[in-house]
PDB file of C-alpha atoms in Angstrom:
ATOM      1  CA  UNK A 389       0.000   0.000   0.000  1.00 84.00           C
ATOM      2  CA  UNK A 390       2.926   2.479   0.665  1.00 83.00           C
ATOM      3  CA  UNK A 391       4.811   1.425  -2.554  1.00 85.00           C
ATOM      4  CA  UNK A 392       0.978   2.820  -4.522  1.00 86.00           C
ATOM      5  CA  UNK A 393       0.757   6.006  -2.558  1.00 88.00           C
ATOM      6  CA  UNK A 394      -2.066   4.681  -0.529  1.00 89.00           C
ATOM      7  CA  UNK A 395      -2.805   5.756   3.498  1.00 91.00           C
ATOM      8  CA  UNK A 396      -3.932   2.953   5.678  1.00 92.00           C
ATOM      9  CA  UNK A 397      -5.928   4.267   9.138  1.00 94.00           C
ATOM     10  CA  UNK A 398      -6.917   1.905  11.925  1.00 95.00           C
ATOM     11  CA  UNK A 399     -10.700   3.214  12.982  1.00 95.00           C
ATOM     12  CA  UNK A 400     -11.476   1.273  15.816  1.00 94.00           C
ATOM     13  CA  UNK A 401     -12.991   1.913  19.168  1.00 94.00           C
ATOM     14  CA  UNK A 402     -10.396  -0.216  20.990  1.00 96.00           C
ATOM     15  CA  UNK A 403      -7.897   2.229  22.617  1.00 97.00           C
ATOM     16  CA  UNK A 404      -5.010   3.468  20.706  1.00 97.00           C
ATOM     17  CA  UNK A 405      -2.952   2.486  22.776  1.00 97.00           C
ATOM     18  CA  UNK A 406      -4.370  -0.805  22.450  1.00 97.00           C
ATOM     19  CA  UNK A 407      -3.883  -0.906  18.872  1.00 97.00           C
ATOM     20  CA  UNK A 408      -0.443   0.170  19.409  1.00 97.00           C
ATOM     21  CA  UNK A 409       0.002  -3.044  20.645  1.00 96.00           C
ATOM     22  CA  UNK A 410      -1.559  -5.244  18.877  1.00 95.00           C
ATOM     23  CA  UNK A 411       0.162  -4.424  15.513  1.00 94.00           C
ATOM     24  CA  UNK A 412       3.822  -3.186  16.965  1.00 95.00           C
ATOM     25  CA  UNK A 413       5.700  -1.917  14.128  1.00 93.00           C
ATOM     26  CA  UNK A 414       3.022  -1.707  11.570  1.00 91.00           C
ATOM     27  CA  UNK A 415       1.323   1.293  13.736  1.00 92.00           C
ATOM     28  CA  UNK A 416       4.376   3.607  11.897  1.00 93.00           C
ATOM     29  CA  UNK A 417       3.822   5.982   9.920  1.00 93.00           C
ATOM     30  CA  UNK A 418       0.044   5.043  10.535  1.00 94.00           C
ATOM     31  CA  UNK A 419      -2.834   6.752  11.557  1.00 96.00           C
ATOM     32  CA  UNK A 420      -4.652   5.657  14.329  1.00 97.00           C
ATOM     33  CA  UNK A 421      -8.084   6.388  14.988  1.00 96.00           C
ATOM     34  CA  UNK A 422      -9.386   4.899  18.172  1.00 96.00           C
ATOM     35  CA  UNK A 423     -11.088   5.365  21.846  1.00 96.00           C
ATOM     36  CA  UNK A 424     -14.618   5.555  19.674  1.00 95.00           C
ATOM     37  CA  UNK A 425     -13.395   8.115  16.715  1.00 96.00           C
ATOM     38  CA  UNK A 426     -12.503  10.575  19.544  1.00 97.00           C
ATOM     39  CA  UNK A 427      -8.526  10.421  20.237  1.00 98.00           C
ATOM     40  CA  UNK A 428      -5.911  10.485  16.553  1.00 97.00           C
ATOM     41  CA  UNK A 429      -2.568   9.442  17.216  1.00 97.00           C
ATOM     42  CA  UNK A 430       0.198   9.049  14.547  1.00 96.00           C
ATOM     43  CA  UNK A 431       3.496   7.902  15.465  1.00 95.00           C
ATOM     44  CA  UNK A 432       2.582   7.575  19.355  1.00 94.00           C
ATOM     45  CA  UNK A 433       1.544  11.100  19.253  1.00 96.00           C
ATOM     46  CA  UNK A 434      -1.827  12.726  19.925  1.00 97.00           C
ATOM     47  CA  UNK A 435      -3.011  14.673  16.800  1.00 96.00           C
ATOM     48  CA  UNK A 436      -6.801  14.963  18.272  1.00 96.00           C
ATOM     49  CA  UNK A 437      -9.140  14.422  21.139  1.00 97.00           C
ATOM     50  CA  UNK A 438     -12.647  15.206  21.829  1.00 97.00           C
ATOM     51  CA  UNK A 439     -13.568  15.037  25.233  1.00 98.00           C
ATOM     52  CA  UNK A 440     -16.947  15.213  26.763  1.00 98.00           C
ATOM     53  CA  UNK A 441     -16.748  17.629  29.923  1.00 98.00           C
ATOM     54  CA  UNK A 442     -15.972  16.030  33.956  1.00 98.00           C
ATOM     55  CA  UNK A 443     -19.425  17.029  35.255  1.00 97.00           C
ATOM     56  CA  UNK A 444     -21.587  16.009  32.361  1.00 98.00           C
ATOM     57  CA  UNK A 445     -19.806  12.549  31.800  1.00 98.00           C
ATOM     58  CA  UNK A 446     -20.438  11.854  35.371  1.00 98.00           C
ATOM     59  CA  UNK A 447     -24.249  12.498  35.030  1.00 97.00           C
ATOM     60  CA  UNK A 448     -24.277  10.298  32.621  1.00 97.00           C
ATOM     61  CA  UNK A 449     -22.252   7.285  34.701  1.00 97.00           C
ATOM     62  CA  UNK A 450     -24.502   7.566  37.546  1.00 96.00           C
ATOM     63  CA  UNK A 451     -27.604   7.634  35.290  1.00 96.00           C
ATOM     64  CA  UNK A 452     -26.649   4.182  33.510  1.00 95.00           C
ATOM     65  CA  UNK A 453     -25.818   2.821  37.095  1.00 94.00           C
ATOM     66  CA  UNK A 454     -29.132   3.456  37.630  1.00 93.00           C
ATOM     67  CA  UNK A 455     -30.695   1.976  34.659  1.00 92.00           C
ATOM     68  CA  UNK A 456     -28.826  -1.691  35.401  1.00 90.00           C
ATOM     69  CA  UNK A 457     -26.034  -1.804  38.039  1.00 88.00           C
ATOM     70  CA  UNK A 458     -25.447  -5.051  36.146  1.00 90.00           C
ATOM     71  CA  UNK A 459     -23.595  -3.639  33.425  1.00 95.00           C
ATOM     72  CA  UNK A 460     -19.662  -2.781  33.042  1.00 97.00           C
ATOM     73  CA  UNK A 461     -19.162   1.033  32.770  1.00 98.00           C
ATOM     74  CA  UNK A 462     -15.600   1.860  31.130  1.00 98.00           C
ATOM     75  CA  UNK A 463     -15.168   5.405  31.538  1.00 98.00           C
ATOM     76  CA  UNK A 464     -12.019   6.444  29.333  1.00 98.00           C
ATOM     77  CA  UNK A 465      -9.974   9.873  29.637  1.00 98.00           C
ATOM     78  CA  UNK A 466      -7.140  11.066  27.641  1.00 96.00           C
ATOM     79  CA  UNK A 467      -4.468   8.335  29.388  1.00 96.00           C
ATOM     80  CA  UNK A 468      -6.392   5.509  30.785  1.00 98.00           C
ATOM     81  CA  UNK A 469      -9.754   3.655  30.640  1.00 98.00           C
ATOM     82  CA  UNK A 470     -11.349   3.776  34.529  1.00 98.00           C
ATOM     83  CA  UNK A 471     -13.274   0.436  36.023  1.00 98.00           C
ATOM     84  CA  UNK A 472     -14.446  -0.335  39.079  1.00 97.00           C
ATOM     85  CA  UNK A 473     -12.462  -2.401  41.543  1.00 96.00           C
ATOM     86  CA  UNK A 474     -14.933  -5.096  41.720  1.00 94.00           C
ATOM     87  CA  UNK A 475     -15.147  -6.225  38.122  1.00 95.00           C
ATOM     88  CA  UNK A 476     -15.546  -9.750  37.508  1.00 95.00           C
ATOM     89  CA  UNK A 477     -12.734 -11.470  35.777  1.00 96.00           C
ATOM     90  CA  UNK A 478     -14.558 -12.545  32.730  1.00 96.00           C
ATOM     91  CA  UNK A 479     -15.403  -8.666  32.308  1.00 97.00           C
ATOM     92  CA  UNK A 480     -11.753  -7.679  32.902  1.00 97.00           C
ATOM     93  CA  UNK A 481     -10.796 -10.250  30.436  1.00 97.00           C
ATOM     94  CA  UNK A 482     -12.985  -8.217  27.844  1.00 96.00           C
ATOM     95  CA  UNK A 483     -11.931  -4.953  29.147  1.00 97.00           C
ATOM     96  CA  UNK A 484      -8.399  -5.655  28.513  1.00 97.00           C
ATOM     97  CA  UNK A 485      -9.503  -7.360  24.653  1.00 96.00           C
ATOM     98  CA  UNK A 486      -9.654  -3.264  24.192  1.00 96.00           C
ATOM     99  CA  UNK A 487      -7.909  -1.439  26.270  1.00 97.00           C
ATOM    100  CA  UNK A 488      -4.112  -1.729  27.292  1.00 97.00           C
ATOM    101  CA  UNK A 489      -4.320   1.511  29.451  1.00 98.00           C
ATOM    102  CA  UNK A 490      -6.752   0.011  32.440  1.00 98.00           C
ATOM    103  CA  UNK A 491      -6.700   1.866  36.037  1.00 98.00           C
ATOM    104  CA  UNK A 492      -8.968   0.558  38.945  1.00 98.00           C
ATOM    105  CA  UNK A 493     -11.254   2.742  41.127  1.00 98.00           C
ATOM    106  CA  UNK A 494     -13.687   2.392  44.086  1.00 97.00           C
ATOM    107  CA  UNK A 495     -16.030   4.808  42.773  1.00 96.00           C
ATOM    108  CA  UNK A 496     -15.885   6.988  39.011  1.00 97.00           C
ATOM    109  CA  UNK A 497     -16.717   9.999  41.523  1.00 96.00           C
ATOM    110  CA  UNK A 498     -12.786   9.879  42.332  1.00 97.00           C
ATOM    111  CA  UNK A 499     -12.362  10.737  38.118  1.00 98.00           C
ATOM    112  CA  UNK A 500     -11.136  14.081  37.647  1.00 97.00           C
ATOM    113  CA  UNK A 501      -9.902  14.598  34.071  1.00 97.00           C
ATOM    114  CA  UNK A 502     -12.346  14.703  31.084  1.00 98.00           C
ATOM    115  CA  UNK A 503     -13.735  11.978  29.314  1.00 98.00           C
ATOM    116  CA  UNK A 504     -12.909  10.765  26.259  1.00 98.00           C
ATOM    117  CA  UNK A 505     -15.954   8.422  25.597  1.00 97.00           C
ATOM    118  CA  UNK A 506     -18.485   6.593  28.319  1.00 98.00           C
ATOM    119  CA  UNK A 507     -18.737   2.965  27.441  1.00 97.00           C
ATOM    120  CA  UNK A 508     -20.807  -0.148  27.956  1.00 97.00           C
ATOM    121  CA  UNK A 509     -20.387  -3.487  27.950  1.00 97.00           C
ATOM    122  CA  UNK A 510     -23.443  -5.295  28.950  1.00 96.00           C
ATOM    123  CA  UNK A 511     -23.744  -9.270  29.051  1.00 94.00           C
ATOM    124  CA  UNK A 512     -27.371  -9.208  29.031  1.00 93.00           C
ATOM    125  CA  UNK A 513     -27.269  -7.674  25.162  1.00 94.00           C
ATOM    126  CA  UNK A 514     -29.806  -4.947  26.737  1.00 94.00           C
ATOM    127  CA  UNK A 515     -27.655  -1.493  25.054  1.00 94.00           C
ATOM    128  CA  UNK A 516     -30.629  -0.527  22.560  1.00 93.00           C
ATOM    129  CA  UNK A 517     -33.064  -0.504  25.109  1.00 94.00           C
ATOM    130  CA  UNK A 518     -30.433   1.677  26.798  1.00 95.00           C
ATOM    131  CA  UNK A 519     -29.710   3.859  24.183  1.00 95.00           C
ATOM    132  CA  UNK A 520     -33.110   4.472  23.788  1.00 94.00           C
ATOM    133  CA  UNK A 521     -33.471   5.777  27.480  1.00 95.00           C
ATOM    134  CA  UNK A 522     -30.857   7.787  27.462  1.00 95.00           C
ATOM    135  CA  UNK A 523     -31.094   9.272  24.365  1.00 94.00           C
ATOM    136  CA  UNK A 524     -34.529  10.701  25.443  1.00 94.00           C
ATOM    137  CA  UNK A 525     -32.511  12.602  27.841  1.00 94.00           C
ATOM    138  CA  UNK A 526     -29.102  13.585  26.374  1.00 95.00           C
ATOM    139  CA  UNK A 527     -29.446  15.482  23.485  1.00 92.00           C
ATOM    140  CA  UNK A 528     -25.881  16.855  23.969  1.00 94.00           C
ATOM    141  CA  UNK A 529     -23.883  14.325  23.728  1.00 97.00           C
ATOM    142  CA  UNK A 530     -23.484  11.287  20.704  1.00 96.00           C
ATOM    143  CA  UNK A 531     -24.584   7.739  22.092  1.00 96.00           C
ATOM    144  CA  UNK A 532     -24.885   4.948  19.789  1.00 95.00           C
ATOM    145  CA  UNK A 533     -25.410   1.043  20.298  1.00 94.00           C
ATOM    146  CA  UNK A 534     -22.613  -0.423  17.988  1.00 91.00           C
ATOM    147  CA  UNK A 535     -24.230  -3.756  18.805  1.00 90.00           C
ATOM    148  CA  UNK A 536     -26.430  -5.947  21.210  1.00 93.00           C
ATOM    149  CA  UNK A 537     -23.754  -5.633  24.118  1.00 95.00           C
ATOM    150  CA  UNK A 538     -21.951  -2.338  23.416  1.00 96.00           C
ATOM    151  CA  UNK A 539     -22.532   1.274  23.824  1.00 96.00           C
ATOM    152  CA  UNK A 540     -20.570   4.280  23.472  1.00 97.00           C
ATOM    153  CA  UNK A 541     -21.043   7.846  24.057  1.00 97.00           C
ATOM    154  CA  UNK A 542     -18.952  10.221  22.657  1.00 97.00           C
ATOM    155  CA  UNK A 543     -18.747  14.092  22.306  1.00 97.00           C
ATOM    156  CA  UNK A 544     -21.556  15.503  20.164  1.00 96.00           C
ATOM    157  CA  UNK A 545     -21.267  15.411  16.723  1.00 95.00           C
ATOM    158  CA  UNK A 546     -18.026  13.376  16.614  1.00 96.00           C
ATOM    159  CA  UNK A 547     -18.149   9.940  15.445  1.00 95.00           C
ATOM    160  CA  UNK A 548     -15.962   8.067  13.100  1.00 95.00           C
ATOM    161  CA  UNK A 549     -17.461   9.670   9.962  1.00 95.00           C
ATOM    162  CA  UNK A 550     -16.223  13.317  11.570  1.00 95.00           C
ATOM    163  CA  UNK A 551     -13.172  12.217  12.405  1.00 96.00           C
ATOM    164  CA  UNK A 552     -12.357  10.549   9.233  1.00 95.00           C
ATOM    165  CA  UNK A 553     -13.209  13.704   7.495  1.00 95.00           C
ATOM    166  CA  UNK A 554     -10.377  15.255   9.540  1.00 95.00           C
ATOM    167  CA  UNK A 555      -8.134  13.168   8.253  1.00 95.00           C
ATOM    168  CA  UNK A 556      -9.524  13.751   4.603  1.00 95.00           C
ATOM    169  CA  UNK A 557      -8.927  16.938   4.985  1.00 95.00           C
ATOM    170  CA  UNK A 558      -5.484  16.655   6.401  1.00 93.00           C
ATOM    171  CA  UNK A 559      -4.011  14.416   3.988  1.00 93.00           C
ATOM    172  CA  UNK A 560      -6.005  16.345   0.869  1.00 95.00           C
ATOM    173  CA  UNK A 561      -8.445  12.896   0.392  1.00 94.00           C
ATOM    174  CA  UNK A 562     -11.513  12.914  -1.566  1.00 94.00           C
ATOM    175  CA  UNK A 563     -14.626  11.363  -0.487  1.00 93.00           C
ATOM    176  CA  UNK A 564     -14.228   9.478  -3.984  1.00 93.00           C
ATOM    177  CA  UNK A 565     -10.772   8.345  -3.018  1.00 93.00           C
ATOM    178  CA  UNK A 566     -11.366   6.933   0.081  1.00 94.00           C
ATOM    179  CA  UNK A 567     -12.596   2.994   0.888  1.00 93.00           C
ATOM    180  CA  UNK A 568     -14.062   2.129   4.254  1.00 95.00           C
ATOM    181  CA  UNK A 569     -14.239  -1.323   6.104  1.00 95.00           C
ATOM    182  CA  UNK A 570     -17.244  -2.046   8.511  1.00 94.00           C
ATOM    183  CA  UNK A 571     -19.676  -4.260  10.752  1.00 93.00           C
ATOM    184  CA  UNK A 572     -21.098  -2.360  13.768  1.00 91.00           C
ATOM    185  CA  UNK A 573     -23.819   0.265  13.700  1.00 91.00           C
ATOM    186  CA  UNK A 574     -21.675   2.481  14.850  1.00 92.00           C
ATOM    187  CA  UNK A 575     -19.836   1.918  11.344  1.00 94.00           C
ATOM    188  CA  UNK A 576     -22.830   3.819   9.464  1.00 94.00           C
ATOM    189  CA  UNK A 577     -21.142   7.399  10.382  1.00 94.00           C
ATOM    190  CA  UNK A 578     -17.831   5.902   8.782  1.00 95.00           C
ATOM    191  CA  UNK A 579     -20.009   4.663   5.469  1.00 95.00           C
ATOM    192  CA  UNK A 580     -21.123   8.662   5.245  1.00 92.00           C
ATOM    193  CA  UNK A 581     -17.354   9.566   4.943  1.00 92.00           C
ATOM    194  CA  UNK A 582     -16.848   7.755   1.848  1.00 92.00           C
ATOM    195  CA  UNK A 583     -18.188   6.535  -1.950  1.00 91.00           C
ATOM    196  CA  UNK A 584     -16.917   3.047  -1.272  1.00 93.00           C
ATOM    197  CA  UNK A 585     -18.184   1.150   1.502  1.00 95.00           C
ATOM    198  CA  UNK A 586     -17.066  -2.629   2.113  1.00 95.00           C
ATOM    199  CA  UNK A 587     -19.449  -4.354   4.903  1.00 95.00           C
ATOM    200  CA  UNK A 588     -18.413  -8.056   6.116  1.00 94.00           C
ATOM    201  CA  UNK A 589     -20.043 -10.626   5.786  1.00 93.00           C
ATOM    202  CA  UNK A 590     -21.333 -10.878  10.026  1.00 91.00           C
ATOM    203  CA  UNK A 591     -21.989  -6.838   9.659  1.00 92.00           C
ATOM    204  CA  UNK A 592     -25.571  -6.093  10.582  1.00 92.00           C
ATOM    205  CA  UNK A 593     -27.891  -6.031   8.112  1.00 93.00           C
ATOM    206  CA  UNK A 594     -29.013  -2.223   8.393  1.00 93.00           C
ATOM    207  CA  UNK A 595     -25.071  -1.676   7.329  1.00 94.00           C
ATOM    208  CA  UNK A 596     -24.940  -3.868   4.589  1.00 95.00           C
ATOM    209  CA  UNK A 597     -27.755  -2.444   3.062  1.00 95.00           C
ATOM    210  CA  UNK A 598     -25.820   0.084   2.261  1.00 94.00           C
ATOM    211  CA  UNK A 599     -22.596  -1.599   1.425  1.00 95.00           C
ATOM    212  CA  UNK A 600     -21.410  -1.360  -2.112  1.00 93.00           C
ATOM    213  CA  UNK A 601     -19.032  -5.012  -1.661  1.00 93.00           C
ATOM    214  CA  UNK A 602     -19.659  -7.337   1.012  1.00 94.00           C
ATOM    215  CA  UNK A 603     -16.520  -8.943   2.126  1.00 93.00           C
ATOM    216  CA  UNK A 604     -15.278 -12.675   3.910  1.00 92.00           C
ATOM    217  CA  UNK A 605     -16.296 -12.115   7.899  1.00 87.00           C
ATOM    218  CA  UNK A 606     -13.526 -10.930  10.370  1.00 81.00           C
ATOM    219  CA  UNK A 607     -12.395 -14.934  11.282  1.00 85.00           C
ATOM    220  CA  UNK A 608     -11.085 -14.981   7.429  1.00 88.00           C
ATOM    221  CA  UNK A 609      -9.041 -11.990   7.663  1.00 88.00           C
ATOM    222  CA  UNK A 610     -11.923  -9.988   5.271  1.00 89.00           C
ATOM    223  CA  UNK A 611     -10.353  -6.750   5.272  1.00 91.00           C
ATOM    224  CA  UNK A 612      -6.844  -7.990   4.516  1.00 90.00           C
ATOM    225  CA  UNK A 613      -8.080  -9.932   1.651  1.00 91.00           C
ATOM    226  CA  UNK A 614     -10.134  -7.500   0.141  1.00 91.00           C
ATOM    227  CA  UNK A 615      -7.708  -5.068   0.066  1.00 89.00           C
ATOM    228  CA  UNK A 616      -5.174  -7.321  -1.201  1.00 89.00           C
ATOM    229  CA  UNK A 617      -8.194  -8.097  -4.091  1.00 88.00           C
ATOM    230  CA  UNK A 618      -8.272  -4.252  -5.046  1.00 84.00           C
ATOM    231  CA  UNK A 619      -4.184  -3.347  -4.827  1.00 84.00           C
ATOM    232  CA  UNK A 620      -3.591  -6.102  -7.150  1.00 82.00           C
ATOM    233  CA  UNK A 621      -5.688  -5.068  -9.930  1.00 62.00           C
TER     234      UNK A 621
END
């Protein structure tokens, strides 16, 4: 891809730091778009963050508390992504599938910096019914059920459509240039940021719908393949 002039950008909402390492070397010289669309680093540096403010992020934690105590708040600032102390194991485990960066806490009270992004994991595969609560109530801030047991809530108006347009922007990309690999609902902001949109083959439906390729499912390395399928050509 670098011999044919073309940019390669993890968009993910793992961590960046996560993704860091995960793929080692091949993060350089690569643009990283992670935490939920709302952190770019390049080269281990920060480029961009969007943060949703202390006070307001904290409303928000102690409302979902309240909707189901049951479910695993990750509540992720600039540096680290905040649990509580008595996560269970088989949550950590997930936790950590995402996020290197992990600090412990008795209560998200003790949280002083900005948030990055409020997140959800919730074993019951309950987070539309709890995107639809809260969304009656924050109008202020971006929440969107990427799937069955996952929620994130992000700044207002950024997503990973915005932020890819950022990068657009910086790098002098068209919309027409620009190819896009997807599977969550949170992946139909990312299909608005370009002409050519590749869905897998497990993406939901309402995002294949408006796929223009449907590609092999994650398990058989889709995205590599495909693009190795269009470079070649």
């Amino acid at each position: 891809m670098s011999e044919k002039g073309i940019k390669f950008v993890f968009c993910t909402g793992k961590q960046c730091e996560r993704v860091e390492a995960l793929v080692g070397d091949l993060a350089n010289d690569v643009y990283i778009i992670g935490d939920s669309a709302t952190k770019v680093k390049y080269n281990k540096q920060v480029l961009y963050k969007a943060v949703i403010e202390n006070k307001l992020g904290k409303k928000i934690i102690n409302d979902l508390s309240s909707i189901d105590e049951r479910q695993t708040i990750i509540a992720c600032t600039e540096n680290t992504a905040f649990v509580l102390n008595h996560i269970s194991l088989s949550e950590l485990e997930i936790v950590r599938g995402s996020y290197h960066n992990v600090s412990f806490i008795n209560n998200f009270d003790e949280i002083k910096d900005d948030f990055l992004k409020i997140t959800v994991h919730d074993v019951q595969q309950k987070c539309k019914y709890t995107e639809q609560l809260l969304s009656k109530v924050y109008s202020n801030v971006y929440i969107v059920a990427s799937e069955e047991g996952w929620i994130d809530i992000t700044k207002q108006g950024v997503n990973k459509g915005t932020t890819i347009n950022r990068i657009q922007k910086q790098l002098g990309i068209r919309i027409s240039e620009t190819i896009v690999f997807g599977d969550g609902l949170n992946d139909i902001d990312l299909f608005s940021a370009t002409k050519y949109k590749v869905a897998m083959d497990n993406a939901y439906p309402e995002l294949k719908a408006q796929a223009n390729l449907i590609a092999k499912n994650n398990d058989e390395n889709g995205v590599v393949t495909t693009i190795q399928l269009l470079i070649n050509e």
